mmCIF file of C-alpha atoms and ligand atoms in Angstrom:
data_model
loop_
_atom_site.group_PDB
_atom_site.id
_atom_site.type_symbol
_atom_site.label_atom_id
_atom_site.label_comp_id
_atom_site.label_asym_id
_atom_site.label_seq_id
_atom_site.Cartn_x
_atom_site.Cartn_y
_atom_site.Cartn_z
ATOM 1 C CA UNK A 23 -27.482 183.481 -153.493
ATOM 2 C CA UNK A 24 -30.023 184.427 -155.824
ATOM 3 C CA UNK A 25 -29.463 182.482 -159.430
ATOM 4 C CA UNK A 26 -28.198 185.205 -161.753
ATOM 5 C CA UNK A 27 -25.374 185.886 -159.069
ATOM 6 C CA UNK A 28 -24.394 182.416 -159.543
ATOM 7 C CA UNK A 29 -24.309 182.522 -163.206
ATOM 8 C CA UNK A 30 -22.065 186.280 -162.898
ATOM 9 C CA UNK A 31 -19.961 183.551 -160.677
ATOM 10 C CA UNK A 32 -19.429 181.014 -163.396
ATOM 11 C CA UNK A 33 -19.412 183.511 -166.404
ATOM 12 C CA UNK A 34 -16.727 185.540 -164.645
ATOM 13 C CA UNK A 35 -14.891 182.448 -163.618
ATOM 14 C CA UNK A 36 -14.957 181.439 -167.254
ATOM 15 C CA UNK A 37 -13.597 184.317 -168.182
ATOM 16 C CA UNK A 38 -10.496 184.981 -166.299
ATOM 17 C CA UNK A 39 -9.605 181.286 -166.797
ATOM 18 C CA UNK A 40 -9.469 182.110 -170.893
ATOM 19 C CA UNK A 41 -7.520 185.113 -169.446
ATOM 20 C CA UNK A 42 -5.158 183.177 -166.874
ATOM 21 C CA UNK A 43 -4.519 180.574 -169.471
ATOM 22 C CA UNK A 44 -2.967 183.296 -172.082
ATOM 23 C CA UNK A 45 -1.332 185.236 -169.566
ATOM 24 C CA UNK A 46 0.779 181.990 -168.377
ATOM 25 C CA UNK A 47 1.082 180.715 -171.936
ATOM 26 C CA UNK A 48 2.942 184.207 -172.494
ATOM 27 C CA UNK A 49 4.684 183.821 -169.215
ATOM 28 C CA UNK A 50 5.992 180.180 -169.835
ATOM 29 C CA UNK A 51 6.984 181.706 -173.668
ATOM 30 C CA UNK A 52 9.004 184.051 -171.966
ATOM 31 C CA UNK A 53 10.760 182.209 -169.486
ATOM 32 C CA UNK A 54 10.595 178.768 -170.773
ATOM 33 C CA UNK A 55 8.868 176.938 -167.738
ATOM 34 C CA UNK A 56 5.662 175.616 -167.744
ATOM 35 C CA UNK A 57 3.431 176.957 -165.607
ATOM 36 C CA UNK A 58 2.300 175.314 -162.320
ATOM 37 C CA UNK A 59 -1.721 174.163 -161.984
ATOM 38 C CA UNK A 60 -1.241 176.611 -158.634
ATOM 39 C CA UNK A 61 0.072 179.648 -160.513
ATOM 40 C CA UNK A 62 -3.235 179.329 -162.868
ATOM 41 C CA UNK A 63 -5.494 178.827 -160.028
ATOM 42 C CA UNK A 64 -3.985 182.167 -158.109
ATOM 43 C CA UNK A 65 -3.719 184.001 -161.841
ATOM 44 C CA UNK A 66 -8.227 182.929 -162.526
ATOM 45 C CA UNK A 67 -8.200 184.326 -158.889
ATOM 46 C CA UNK A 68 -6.434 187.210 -159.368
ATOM 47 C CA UNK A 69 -8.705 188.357 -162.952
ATOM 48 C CA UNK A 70 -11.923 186.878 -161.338
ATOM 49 C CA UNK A 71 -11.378 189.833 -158.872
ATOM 50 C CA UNK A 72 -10.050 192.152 -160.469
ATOM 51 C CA UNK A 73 -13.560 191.340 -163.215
ATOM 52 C CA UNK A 74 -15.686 191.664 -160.366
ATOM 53 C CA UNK A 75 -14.352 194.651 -159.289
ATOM 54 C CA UNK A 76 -14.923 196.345 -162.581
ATOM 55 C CA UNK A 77 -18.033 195.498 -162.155
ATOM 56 C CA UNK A 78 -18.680 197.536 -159.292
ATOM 57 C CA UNK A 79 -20.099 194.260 -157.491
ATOM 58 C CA UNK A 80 -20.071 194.117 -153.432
ATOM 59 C CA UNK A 81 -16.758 193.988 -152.013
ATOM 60 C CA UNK A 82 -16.853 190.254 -150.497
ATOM 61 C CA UNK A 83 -17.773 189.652 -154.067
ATOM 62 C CA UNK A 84 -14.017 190.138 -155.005
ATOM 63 C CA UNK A 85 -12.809 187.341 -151.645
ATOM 64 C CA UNK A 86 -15.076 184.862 -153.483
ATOM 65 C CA UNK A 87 -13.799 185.254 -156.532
ATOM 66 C CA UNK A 88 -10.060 184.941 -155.818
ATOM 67 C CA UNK A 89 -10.874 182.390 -153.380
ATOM 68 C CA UNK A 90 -12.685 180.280 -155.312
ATOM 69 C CA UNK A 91 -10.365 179.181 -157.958
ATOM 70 C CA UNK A 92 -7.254 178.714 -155.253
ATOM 71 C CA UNK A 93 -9.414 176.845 -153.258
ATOM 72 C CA UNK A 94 -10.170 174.462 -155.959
ATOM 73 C CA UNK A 95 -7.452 173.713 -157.140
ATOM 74 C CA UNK A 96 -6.243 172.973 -153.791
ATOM 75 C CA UNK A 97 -8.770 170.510 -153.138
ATOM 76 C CA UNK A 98 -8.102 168.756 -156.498
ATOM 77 C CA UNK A 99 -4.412 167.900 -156.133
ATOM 78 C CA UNK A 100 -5.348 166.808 -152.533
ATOM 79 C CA UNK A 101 -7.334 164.059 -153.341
ATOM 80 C CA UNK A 102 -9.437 164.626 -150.577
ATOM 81 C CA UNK A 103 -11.768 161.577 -149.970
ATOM 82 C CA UNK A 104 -15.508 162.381 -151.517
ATOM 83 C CA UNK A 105 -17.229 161.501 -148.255
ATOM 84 C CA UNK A 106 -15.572 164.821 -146.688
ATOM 85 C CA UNK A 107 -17.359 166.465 -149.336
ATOM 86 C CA UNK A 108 -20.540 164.844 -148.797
ATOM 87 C CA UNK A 109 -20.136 165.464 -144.874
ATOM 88 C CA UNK A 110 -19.125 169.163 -145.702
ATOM 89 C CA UNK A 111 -21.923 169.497 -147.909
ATOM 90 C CA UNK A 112 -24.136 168.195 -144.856
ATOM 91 C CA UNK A 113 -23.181 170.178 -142.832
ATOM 92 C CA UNK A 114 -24.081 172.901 -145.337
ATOM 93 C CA UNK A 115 -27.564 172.376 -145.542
ATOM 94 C CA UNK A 116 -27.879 171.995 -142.263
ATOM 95 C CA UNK A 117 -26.964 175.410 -141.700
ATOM 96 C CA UNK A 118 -29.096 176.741 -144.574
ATOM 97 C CA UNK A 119 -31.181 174.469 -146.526
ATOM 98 C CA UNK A 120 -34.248 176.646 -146.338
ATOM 99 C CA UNK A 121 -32.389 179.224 -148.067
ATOM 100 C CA UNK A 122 -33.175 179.180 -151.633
ATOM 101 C CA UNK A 123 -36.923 179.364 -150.112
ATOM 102 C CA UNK A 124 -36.384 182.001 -147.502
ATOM 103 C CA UNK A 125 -33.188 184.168 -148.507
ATOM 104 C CA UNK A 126 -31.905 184.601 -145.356
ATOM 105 C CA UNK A 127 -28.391 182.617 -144.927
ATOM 106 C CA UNK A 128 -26.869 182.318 -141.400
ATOM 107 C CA UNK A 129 -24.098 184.785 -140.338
ATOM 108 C CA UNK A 130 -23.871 185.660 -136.815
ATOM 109 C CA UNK A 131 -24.393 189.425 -135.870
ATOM 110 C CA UNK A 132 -21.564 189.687 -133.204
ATOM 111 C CA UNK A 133 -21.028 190.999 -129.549
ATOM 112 C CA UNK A 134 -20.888 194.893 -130.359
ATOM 113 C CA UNK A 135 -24.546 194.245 -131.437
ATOM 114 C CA UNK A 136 -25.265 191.907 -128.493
ATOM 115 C CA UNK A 137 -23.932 195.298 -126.148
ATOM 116 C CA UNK A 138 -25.909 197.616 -128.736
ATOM 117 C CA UNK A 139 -28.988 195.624 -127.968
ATOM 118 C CA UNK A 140 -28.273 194.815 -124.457
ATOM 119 C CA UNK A 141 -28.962 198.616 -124.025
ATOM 120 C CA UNK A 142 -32.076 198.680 -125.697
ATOM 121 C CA UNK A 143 -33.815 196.554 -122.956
ATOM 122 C CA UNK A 144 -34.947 197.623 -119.579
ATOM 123 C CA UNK A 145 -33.343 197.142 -116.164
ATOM 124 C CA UNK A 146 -34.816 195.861 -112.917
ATOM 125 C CA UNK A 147 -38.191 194.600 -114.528
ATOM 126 C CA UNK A 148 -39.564 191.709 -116.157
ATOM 127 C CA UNK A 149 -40.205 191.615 -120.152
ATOM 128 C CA UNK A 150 -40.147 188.995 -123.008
ATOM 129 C CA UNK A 151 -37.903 188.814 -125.870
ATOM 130 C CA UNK A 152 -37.617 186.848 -129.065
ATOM 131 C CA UNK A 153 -34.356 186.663 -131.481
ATOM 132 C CA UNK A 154 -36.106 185.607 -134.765
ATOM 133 C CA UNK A 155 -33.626 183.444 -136.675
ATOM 134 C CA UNK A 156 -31.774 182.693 -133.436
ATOM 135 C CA UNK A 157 -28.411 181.136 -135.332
ATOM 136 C CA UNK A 158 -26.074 180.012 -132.461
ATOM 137 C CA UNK A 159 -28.307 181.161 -129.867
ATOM 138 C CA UNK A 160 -25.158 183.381 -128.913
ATOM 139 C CA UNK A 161 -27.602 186.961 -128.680
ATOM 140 C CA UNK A 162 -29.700 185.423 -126.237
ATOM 141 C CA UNK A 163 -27.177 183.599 -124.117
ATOM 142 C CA UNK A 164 -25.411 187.264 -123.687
ATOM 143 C CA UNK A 165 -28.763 188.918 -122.959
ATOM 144 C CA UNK A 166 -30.143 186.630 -119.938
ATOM 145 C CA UNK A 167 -26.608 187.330 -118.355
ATOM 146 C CA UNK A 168 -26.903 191.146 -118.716
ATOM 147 C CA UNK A 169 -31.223 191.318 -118.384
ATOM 148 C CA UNK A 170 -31.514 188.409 -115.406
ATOM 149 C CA UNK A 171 -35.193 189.731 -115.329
ATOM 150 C CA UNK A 172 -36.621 188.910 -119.106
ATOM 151 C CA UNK A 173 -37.265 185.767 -120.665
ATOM 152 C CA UNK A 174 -35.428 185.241 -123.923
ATOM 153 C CA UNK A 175 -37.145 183.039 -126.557
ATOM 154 C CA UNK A 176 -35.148 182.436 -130.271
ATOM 155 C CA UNK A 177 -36.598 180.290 -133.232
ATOM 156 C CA UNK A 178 -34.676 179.208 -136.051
ATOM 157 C CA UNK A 179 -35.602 177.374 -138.623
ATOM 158 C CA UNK A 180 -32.519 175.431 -139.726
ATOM 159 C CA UNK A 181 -31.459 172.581 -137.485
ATOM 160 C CA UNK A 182 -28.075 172.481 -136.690
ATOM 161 C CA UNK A 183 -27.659 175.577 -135.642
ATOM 162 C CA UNK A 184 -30.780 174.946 -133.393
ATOM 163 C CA UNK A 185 -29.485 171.896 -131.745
ATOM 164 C CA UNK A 186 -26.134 173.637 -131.275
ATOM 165 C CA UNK A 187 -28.457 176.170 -129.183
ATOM 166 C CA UNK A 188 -30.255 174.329 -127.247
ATOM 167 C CA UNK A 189 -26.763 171.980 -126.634
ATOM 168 C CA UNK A 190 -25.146 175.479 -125.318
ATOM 169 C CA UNK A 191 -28.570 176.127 -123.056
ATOM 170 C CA UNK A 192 -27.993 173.132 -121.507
ATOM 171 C CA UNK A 193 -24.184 173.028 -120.935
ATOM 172 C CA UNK A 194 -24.569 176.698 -119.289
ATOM 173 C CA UNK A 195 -27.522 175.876 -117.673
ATOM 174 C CA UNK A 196 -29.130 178.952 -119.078
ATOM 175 C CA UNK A 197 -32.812 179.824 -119.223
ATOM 176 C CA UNK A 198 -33.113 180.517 -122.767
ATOM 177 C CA UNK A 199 -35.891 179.001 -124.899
ATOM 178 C CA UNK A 200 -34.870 177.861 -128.209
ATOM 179 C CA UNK A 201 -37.750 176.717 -130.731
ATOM 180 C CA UNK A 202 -37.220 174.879 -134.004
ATOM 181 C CA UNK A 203 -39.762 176.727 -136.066
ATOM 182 C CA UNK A 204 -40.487 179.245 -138.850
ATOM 183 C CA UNK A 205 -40.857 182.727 -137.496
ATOM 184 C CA UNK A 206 -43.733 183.097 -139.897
ATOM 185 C CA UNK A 207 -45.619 180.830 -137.857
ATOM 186 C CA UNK A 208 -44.689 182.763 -134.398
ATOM 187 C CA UNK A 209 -47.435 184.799 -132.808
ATOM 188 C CA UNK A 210 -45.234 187.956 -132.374
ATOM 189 C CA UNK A 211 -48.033 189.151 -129.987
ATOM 190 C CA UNK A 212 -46.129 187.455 -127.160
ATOM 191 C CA UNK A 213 -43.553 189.688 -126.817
ATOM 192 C CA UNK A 214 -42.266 193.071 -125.631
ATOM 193 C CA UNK A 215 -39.033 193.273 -127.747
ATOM 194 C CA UNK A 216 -38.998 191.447 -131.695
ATOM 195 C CA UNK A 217 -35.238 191.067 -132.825
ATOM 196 C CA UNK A 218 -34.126 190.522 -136.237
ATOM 197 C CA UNK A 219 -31.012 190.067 -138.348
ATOM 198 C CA UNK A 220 -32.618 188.882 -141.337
ATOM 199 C CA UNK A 221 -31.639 190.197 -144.869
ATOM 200 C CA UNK A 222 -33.048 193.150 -146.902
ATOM 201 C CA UNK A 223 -35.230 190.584 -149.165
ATOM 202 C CA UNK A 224 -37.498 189.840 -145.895
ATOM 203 C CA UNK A 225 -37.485 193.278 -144.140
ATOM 204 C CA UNK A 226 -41.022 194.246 -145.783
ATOM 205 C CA UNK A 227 -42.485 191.095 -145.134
ATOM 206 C CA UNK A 228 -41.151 191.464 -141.393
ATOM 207 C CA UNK A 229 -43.650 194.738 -141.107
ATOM 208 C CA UNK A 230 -46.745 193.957 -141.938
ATOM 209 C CA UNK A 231 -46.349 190.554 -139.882
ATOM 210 C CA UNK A 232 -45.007 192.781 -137.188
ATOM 211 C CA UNK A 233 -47.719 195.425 -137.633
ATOM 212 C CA UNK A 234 -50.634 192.835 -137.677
ATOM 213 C CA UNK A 235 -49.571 190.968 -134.230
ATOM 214 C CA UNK A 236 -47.046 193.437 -132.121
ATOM 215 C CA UNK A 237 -48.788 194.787 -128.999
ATOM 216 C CA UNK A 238 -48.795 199.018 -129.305
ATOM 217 C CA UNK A 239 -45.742 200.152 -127.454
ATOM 218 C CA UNK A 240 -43.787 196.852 -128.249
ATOM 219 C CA UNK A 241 -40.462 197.406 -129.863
ATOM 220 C CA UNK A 242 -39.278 195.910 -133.228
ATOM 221 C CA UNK A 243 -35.457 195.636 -133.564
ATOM 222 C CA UNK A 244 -33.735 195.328 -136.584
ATOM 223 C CA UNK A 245 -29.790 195.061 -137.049
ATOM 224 C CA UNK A 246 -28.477 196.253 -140.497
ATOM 225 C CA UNK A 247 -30.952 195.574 -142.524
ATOM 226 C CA UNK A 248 -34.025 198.899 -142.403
ATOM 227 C CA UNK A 249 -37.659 198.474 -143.537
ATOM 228 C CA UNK A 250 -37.909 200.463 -147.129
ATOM 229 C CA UNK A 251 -40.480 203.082 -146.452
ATOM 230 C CA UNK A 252 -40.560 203.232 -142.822
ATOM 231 C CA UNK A 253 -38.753 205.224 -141.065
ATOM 232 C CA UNK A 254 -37.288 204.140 -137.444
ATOM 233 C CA UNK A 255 -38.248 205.490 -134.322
ATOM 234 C CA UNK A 256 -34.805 205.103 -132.882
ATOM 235 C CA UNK A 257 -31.069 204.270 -134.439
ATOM 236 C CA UNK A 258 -28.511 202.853 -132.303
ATOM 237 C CA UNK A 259 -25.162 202.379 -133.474
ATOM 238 C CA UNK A 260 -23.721 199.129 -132.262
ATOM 239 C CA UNK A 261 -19.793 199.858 -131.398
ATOM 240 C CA UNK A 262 -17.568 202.572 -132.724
ATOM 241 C CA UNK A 263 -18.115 203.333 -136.139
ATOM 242 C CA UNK A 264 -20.705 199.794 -136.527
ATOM 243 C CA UNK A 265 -23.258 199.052 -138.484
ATOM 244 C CA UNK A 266 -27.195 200.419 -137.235
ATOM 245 C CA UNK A 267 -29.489 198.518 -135.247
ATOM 246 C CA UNK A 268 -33.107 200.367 -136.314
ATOM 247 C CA UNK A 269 -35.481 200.068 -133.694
ATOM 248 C CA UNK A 270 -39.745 200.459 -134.591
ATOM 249 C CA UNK A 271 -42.190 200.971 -131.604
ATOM 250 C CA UNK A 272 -45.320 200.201 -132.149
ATOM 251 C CA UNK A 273 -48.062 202.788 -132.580
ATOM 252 C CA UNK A 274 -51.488 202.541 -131.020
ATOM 253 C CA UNK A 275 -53.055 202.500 -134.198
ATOM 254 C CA UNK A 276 -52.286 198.753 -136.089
ATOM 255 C CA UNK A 277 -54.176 199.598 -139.249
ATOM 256 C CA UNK A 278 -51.343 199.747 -141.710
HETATM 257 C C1 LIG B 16 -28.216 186.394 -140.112
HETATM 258 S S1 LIG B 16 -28.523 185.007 -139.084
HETATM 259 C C2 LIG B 16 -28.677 185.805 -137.502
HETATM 260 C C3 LIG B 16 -28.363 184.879 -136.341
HETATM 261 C C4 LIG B 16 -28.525 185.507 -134.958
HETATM 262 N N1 LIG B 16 -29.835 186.104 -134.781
HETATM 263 C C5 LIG B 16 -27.465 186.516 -134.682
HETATM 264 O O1 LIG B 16 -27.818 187.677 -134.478
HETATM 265 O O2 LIG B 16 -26.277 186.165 -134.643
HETATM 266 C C6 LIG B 16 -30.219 184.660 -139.546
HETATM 267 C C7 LIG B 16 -30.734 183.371 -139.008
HETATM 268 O O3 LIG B 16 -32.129 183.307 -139.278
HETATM 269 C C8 LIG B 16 -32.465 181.966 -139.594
HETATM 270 N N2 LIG B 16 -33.728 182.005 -140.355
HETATM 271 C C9 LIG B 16 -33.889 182.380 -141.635
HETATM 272 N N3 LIG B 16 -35.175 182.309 -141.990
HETATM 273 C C10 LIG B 16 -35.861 181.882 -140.897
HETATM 274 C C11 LIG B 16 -37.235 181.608 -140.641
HETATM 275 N N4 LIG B 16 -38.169 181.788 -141.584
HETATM 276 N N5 LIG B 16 -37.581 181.198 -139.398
HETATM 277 C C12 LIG B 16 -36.641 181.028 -138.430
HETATM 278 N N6 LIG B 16 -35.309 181.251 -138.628
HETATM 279 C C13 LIG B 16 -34.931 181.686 -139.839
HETATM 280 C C14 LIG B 16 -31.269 181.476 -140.390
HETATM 281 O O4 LIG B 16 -31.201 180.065 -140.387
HETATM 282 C C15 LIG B 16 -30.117 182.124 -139.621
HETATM 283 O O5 LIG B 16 -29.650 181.288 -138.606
#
């Protein structure tokens, strides 16, 4: 989360607790009873939303806020021990502690993109493929079942989500190859088929690494997230109504 977003956050926070706080003070005025610490925490929810939503910010925007204030307050009459926050906030960074560096968080892209992609790759020959920010691993996994012929490769660069991978290869016995490594250090060159879910902030980055290694007639994919200024070969929609999955193929020519 970039760092102006987190000062909207706190700012808007502020805000609808000033707001909550007079609304329950004329609440308890008219009914005599004091408001409960819950009530406020659900009322700063309630205006942190309905702030954000006057803003015109992203819709998940408006979850966080409400949720955010509840959620504390929760946690605060709980007295929940400050090692589970310390273990929480492990786990945490294990997930994404290269994210203030990178901008790329991990959220998994889901099995109407695994089919979506699934029908991107040929049958009844051999090819490579790498998952670039692998996550779980899960894309892959569901590929080597459906493509028994192609040889699935994902690096990711945060490490529990890459032991959890490699854990799952070796429970299932799949073939998969997981790597713990920055994709910016991956010879792309390798491969017949590049997958990414990434974020926006990379996507132009992504291309001209893409451009200077790929092999001409090897296929970038990208779910959700399109390069600005270049326009796809190929859109598939992954499941009814889903999101795009923009698909590049290489050109002869790699002089950008
Ligand atoms: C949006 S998730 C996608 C996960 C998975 N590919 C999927 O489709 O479900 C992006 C993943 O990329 C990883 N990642 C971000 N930057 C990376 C980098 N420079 N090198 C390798 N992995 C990276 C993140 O840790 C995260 O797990």
């Amino acid at each position: 989360v970039p760092s102006h977003r987190l000062l909207w956050l706190a700012s808007i926070q502020s805000a609808a607790y000033l707001v909550a706080q007079c609304l329950l003070y004329l609440l308890s005025l008219g009914t005599g009873s004091t408001p409960t610490i819950y009530l406020l925490g659900v009322a700063q929810g309630a205006v942190a939303a309905a702030i954000s939503w006057f803003r015109r910010d992203e819709p998940w925007w408006y979850a966080i806020h409400l949720v955010v204030p509840i959620a504390a307050v929760i946690l605060l009459t709980a007295n929940v021990p400050p090692t589970i926050y310390l273990l929480f906030f492990l786990v945490l960074l294990g997930f994404n502690w290269h994210v203030v560096r990178n901008r790329v968080p991990y959220f998994p892209s889901g099995h109407a993109t695994w089919r979506a992609v699934a029908s991107t790759l040929p049958e009844g020959r051999s090819f490579s493929f790498v998952d670039i920010g692998s996550g779980l691993g899960g894309l892959n996994f569901y590929l080597s079942k459906q493509r028994v012929l192609g040889r699935f490769v994902g690096v990711e660069i945060s490490p529990i989500p890459y032991a959890w991978s490699v854990f799952r290869n070796f429970v299932r016995r799949a073939a998969c190859d997981f790597r713990l490594q920055d994709y910016n250090a991956l010879d792309l060159s390798k491969f017949d088929f590049v997958f990414a879910y990434l974020s926006p902030a990379v996507m132009a980055d992504v291309w001209v690494k893409a451009r200077s290694e790929m092999r001409p007639g090897s296929k970038l994919i990208s779910f959700e997230f399109d390069i600005p200024g270049v326009e796809p070969d190929e859109v598939v929609v992954a499941g009814r109504g889903g999101r795009p999955l923009y698909i590049w193929t290489l050109p002869p020519q790699q002089a950008s």
